[in-house]
Short mmCIF file of C-alpha atoms and ligand atoms in Angstrom, two decimals:
data_model
loop_
_atom_site.label_atom_id
_atom_site.label_comp_id
_atom_site.label_asym_id
_atom_site.label_seq_id
_atom_site.Cartn_x
_atom_site.Cartn_y
_atom_site.Cartn_z
CA UNK A 1 12.77 15.80 9.54
CA UNK A 2 11.78 12.90 7.27
CA UNK A 3 8.87 10.73 8.32
CA UNK A 4 9.93 7.17 9.02
CA UNK A 5 7.70 4.89 6.87
CA UNK A 6 6.77 1.23 7.56
CA UNK A 7 5.60 -0.76 4.55
CA UNK A 8 3.33 -3.69 5.29
CA UNK A 9 3.40 -6.56 2.76
CA UNK A 10 2.29 -10.15 2.35
CA UNK A 11 3.56 -11.28 -1.05
CA UNK A 12 5.73 -10.50 -4.02
CA UNK A 13 6.36 -6.87 -3.13
CA UNK A 14 6.42 -5.20 -6.55
CA UNK A 15 4.77 -2.14 -5.01
CA UNK A 16 7.42 -2.12 -2.24
CA UNK A 17 10.02 -2.28 -5.03
CA UNK A 18 8.42 0.74 -6.68
CA UNK A 19 8.76 2.63 -3.39
CA UNK A 20 12.37 1.54 -2.96
CA UNK A 21 13.20 2.59 -6.54
CA UNK A 22 11.44 5.93 -6.13
CA UNK A 23 13.31 6.57 -2.93
CA UNK A 24 16.55 5.82 -4.77
CA UNK A 25 15.69 8.41 -7.39
CA UNK A 26 15.07 10.98 -4.67
CA UNK A 27 11.30 11.11 -5.25
CA UNK A 28 10.27 10.70 -1.60
CA UNK A 29 12.27 13.50 0.00
CA UNK A 30 9.92 13.86 2.98
CA UNK A 31 9.89 10.16 3.92
CA UNK A 32 12.29 7.33 4.57
CA UNK A 33 11.37 3.67 4.20
CA UNK A 34 12.63 2.51 7.58
CA UNK A 35 10.92 -0.84 8.07
CA UNK A 36 9.15 -3.59 6.10
CA UNK A 37 6.70 -5.79 8.02
CA UNK A 38 5.23 -8.98 6.65
CA UNK A 39 2.54 -11.19 8.08
CA UNK A 40 3.92 -13.97 5.87
CA UNK A 41 7.46 -15.22 6.62
CA UNK A 42 7.80 -16.49 3.02
CA UNK A 43 6.92 -13.18 1.33
CA UNK A 44 9.41 -12.37 -1.45
CA UNK A 45 8.96 -8.74 -0.40
CA UNK A 46 11.20 -9.44 2.59
CA UNK A 47 14.07 -10.34 0.24
CA UNK A 48 13.57 -7.12 -1.66
CA UNK A 49 13.76 -5.18 1.60
CA UNK A 50 16.92 -6.96 2.76
CA UNK A 51 18.58 -6.35 -0.60
CA UNK A 52 17.83 -2.66 -0.24
CA UNK A 53 19.29 -2.63 3.30
CA UNK A 54 15.90 -2.00 4.95
CA UNK A 55 15.10 -3.51 8.33
CA UNK A 56 12.42 -6.26 8.32
CA UNK A 57 10.03 -7.84 10.81
CA UNK A 58 7.67 -10.79 10.52
CA UNK A 59 4.48 -10.22 12.50
CA UNK A 60 2.19 -13.20 12.02
CA UNK A 61 -0.81 -14.58 13.92
CA UNK A 62 -1.47 -14.99 16.80
CA UNK A 63 -1.35 -11.43 18.16
CA UNK A 64 -0.36 -10.03 14.76
CA UNK A 65 -1.51 -6.51 15.54
CA UNK A 66 0.17 -6.40 18.94
CA UNK A 67 3.45 -7.46 17.26
CA UNK A 68 3.02 -4.84 14.53
CA UNK A 69 2.37 -2.07 17.07
CA UNK A 70 5.48 -3.08 19.01
CA UNK A 71 7.63 -3.07 15.83
CA UNK A 72 6.23 0.36 14.82
CA UNK A 73 7.01 1.81 18.22
CA UNK A 74 10.48 0.25 18.40
CA UNK A 75 11.41 1.71 14.99
CA UNK A 76 9.84 5.09 15.69
CA UNK A 77 7.51 4.85 12.68
CA UNK A 78 5.36 7.86 11.72
CA UNK A 79 3.42 6.54 8.74
CA UNK A 80 2.29 3.16 7.34
CA UNK A 81 1.97 2.10 3.72
CA UNK A 82 -0.11 -1.01 2.98
CA UNK A 83 1.41 -2.50 -0.18
CA UNK A 84 -0.28 -5.77 -0.94
CA UNK A 85 -0.92 -6.45 2.76
CA UNK A 86 -3.49 -9.24 2.75
CA UNK A 87 -4.91 -8.91 6.30
CA UNK A 88 -7.62 -6.52 7.45
CA UNK A 89 -6.50 -4.26 10.28
CA UNK A 90 -8.99 -3.88 13.13
CA UNK A 91 -10.93 -0.67 13.85
CA UNK A 92 -8.95 -0.34 17.07
CA UNK A 93 -5.63 -0.50 15.20
CA UNK A 94 -6.71 1.88 12.45
CA UNK A 95 -8.09 4.44 14.91
CA UNK A 96 -4.66 4.76 16.52
CA UNK A 97 -3.22 6.00 13.19
CA UNK A 98 -5.71 8.55 11.79
CA UNK A 99 -4.59 9.73 8.31
CA UNK A 100 -1.29 7.97 8.88
CA UNK A 101 -2.08 4.70 7.01
CA UNK A 102 -2.45 4.55 3.25
CA UNK A 103 -3.42 1.62 1.00
CA UNK A 104 -3.16 0.87 -2.72
CA UNK A 105 -6.24 -0.75 -4.24
CA UNK A 106 -6.24 -2.03 -7.85
CA UNK A 107 -9.47 -0.39 -9.10
CA UNK A 108 -11.05 3.01 -9.37
CA UNK A 109 -12.78 3.28 -6.00
CA UNK A 110 -15.79 3.20 -5.44
CA UNK A 111 -15.93 0.47 -8.12
CA UNK A 112 -14.88 -3.09 -7.25
CA UNK A 113 -13.75 -2.39 -3.70
CA UNK A 114 -14.65 -3.27 -0.13
CA UNK A 115 -14.81 -6.64 1.56
CA UNK A 116 -13.93 -9.61 -0.61
CA UNK A 117 -12.33 -7.49 -3.34
CA UNK A 118 -8.63 -8.26 -3.23
CA UNK A 119 -5.95 -9.61 -5.56
CA UNK A 120 -7.14 -11.09 -8.85
CA UNK A 121 -10.78 -10.98 -7.72
CA UNK A 122 -10.87 -7.23 -8.32
CA UNK A 123 -9.79 -7.68 -11.95
CA UNK A 124 -12.13 -10.61 -12.48
CA UNK A 125 -15.02 -8.47 -11.26
CA UNK A 126 -14.10 -5.58 -13.58
CA UNK A 127 -13.87 -7.95 -16.57
CA UNK A 128 -17.16 -9.71 -15.70
CA UNK A 129 -18.94 -6.36 -15.38
CA UNK A 130 -17.59 -5.29 -18.77
CA UNK A 131 -16.20 -1.90 -17.78
CA UNK A 132 -13.84 -0.41 -20.40
CA UNK A 133 -11.65 1.51 -17.98
CA UNK A 134 -10.28 0.45 -14.60
CA UNK A 135 -7.27 1.69 -12.66
CA UNK A 136 -5.82 2.06 -9.17
CA UNK A 137 -6.50 4.15 -6.14
CA UNK A 138 -4.41 5.17 -3.15
CA UNK A 139 -6.50 6.14 -0.16
CA UNK A 140 -6.23 6.72 3.59
CA UNK A 141 -7.24 3.70 5.66
CA UNK A 142 -10.15 4.07 8.09
CA UNK A 143 -12.54 1.62 9.69
CA UNK A 144 -14.44 1.00 6.40
CA UNK A 145 -12.61 -1.39 4.00
CA UNK A 146 -11.32 0.72 1.05
CA UNK A 147 -13.53 3.57 2.38
CA UNK A 148 -11.00 6.25 3.50
CA UNK A 149 -10.39 9.57 1.75
CA UNK A 150 -8.90 9.19 -1.74
CA UNK A 151 -5.35 10.58 -2.21
CA UNK A 152 -4.84 9.82 -5.90
CA UNK A 153 -6.18 7.67 -8.75
CA UNK A 154 -5.10 6.71 -12.25
CA UNK A 155 -7.21 5.15 -15.01
CA UNK A 156 -6.05 2.16 -17.11
CA UNK A 157 -7.72 0.95 -20.32
CA UNK A 158 -9.18 -2.51 -20.55
CA UNK A 159 -8.48 -4.28 -23.85
CA UNK A 160 -10.36 -7.02 -25.74
CA UNK A 161 -9.13 -10.44 -24.68
CA UNK A 162 -7.78 -9.31 -21.30
CA UNK A 163 -7.49 -12.03 -18.67
CA UNK A 164 -7.44 -11.09 -14.95
CA UNK A 165 -3.67 -11.78 -14.92
CA UNK A 166 -2.95 -9.60 -17.97
CA UNK A 167 -5.11 -6.77 -16.58
CA UNK A 168 -3.51 -7.02 -13.14
CA UNK A 169 -0.06 -6.61 -14.67
CA UNK A 170 -1.14 -3.58 -16.78
CA UNK A 171 -2.77 -1.90 -13.74
CA UNK A 172 0.41 -2.39 -11.78
CA UNK A 173 2.71 -1.10 -14.52
CA UNK A 174 0.55 1.82 -15.61
CA UNK A 175 -0.98 2.88 -12.29
CA UNK A 176 0.08 1.20 -9.05
CA UNK A 177 3.87 1.57 -9.29
CA UNK A 178 3.49 5.21 -10.28
CA UNK A 179 0.81 6.21 -7.76
CA UNK A 180 2.06 4.60 -4.59
CA UNK A 181 5.42 6.46 -4.33
CA UNK A 182 3.65 9.69 -5.32
CA UNK A 183 1.05 9.26 -2.57
CA UNK A 184 3.72 8.31 -0.04
CA UNK A 185 5.45 11.61 -0.67
CA UNK A 186 2.18 13.58 -0.57
CA UNK A 187 1.39 12.18 2.88
CA UNK A 188 4.95 12.43 4.21
CA UNK A 189 5.04 16.03 3.06
CA UNK A 190 1.70 16.84 4.70
CA UNK A 191 3.01 15.37 7.99
CA UNK A 192 6.08 17.63 7.76
CA UNK A 193 3.89 20.65 7.09
CA UNK A 194 1.62 19.78 10.06
CA UNK A 195 4.73 19.53 12.28
CA UNK A 196 6.04 22.88 11.17
CA UNK A 197 2.78 24.66 12.05
CA UNK A 198 2.68 23.22 15.61
C1 LIG B 201 -1.37 -5.27 -5.80
O1 LIG B 201 -2.18 -5.47 -6.91
C2 LIG B 201 -2.06 -4.43 -4.83
O2 LIG B 201 -2.83 -3.46 -5.39
C3 LIG B 201 -2.93 -5.43 -4.10
O3 LIG B 201 -2.14 -6.59 -4.03
C4 LIG B 201 -1.18 -6.60 -5.04
C5 LIG B 201 0.18 -6.74 -4.37
O4 LIG B 201 1.23 -6.91 -5.24
N1 LIG B 201 -3.44 -4.89 -2.89
P1 LIG B 201 2.77 -6.77 -4.76
O5 LIG B 201 2.94 -7.68 -3.57
O6 LIG B 201 3.03 -5.34 -4.43
O7 LIG B 201 3.56 -7.25 -5.90
#
């Protein structure tokens, strides 16, 4: 049985698109993108989901987490992918989904990660430090921001004259959009294997 996946988004949704495209190519055989949840009703990611025929839900404040949990239960979700989800999930929420939530972070963890490192800030920090290589990481989500076990990483070169925007785009193209579908399949497959040994 394929694991039903919910993708949590807040913005443009290019990582969601990478997941949808990978699913279309048959690259996530153990999972099925069954629901897209946004905490932002204006997120373009919602349009991408609708275009692909995927169910959507908007779960905004107040009681965001309660609404998310209800949507996950209603749609019988088995695994969560955070793809540009710009809210921090509480310890209580995360502890209900051990090794069932994954996140994409646009740096090579443990560099430039943790509280306050999100969006363009991550790339600004890498450029300010002067590192020559950055990248992206997909990891399990636990109670420590960006602190869960690493699933996969990919390095990306920094070039002279890079701006945070240029670097962000290169990290997405060369790492994030490749890694996230791959990690989603790794986790969906491990859930299937766990089930078959019970
Ligand atoms: C990505 O860089 C992701 O790593 C970060 O937020 C950005 C989201 O982009 N967490 P998108 O909404 O998937 O286009």
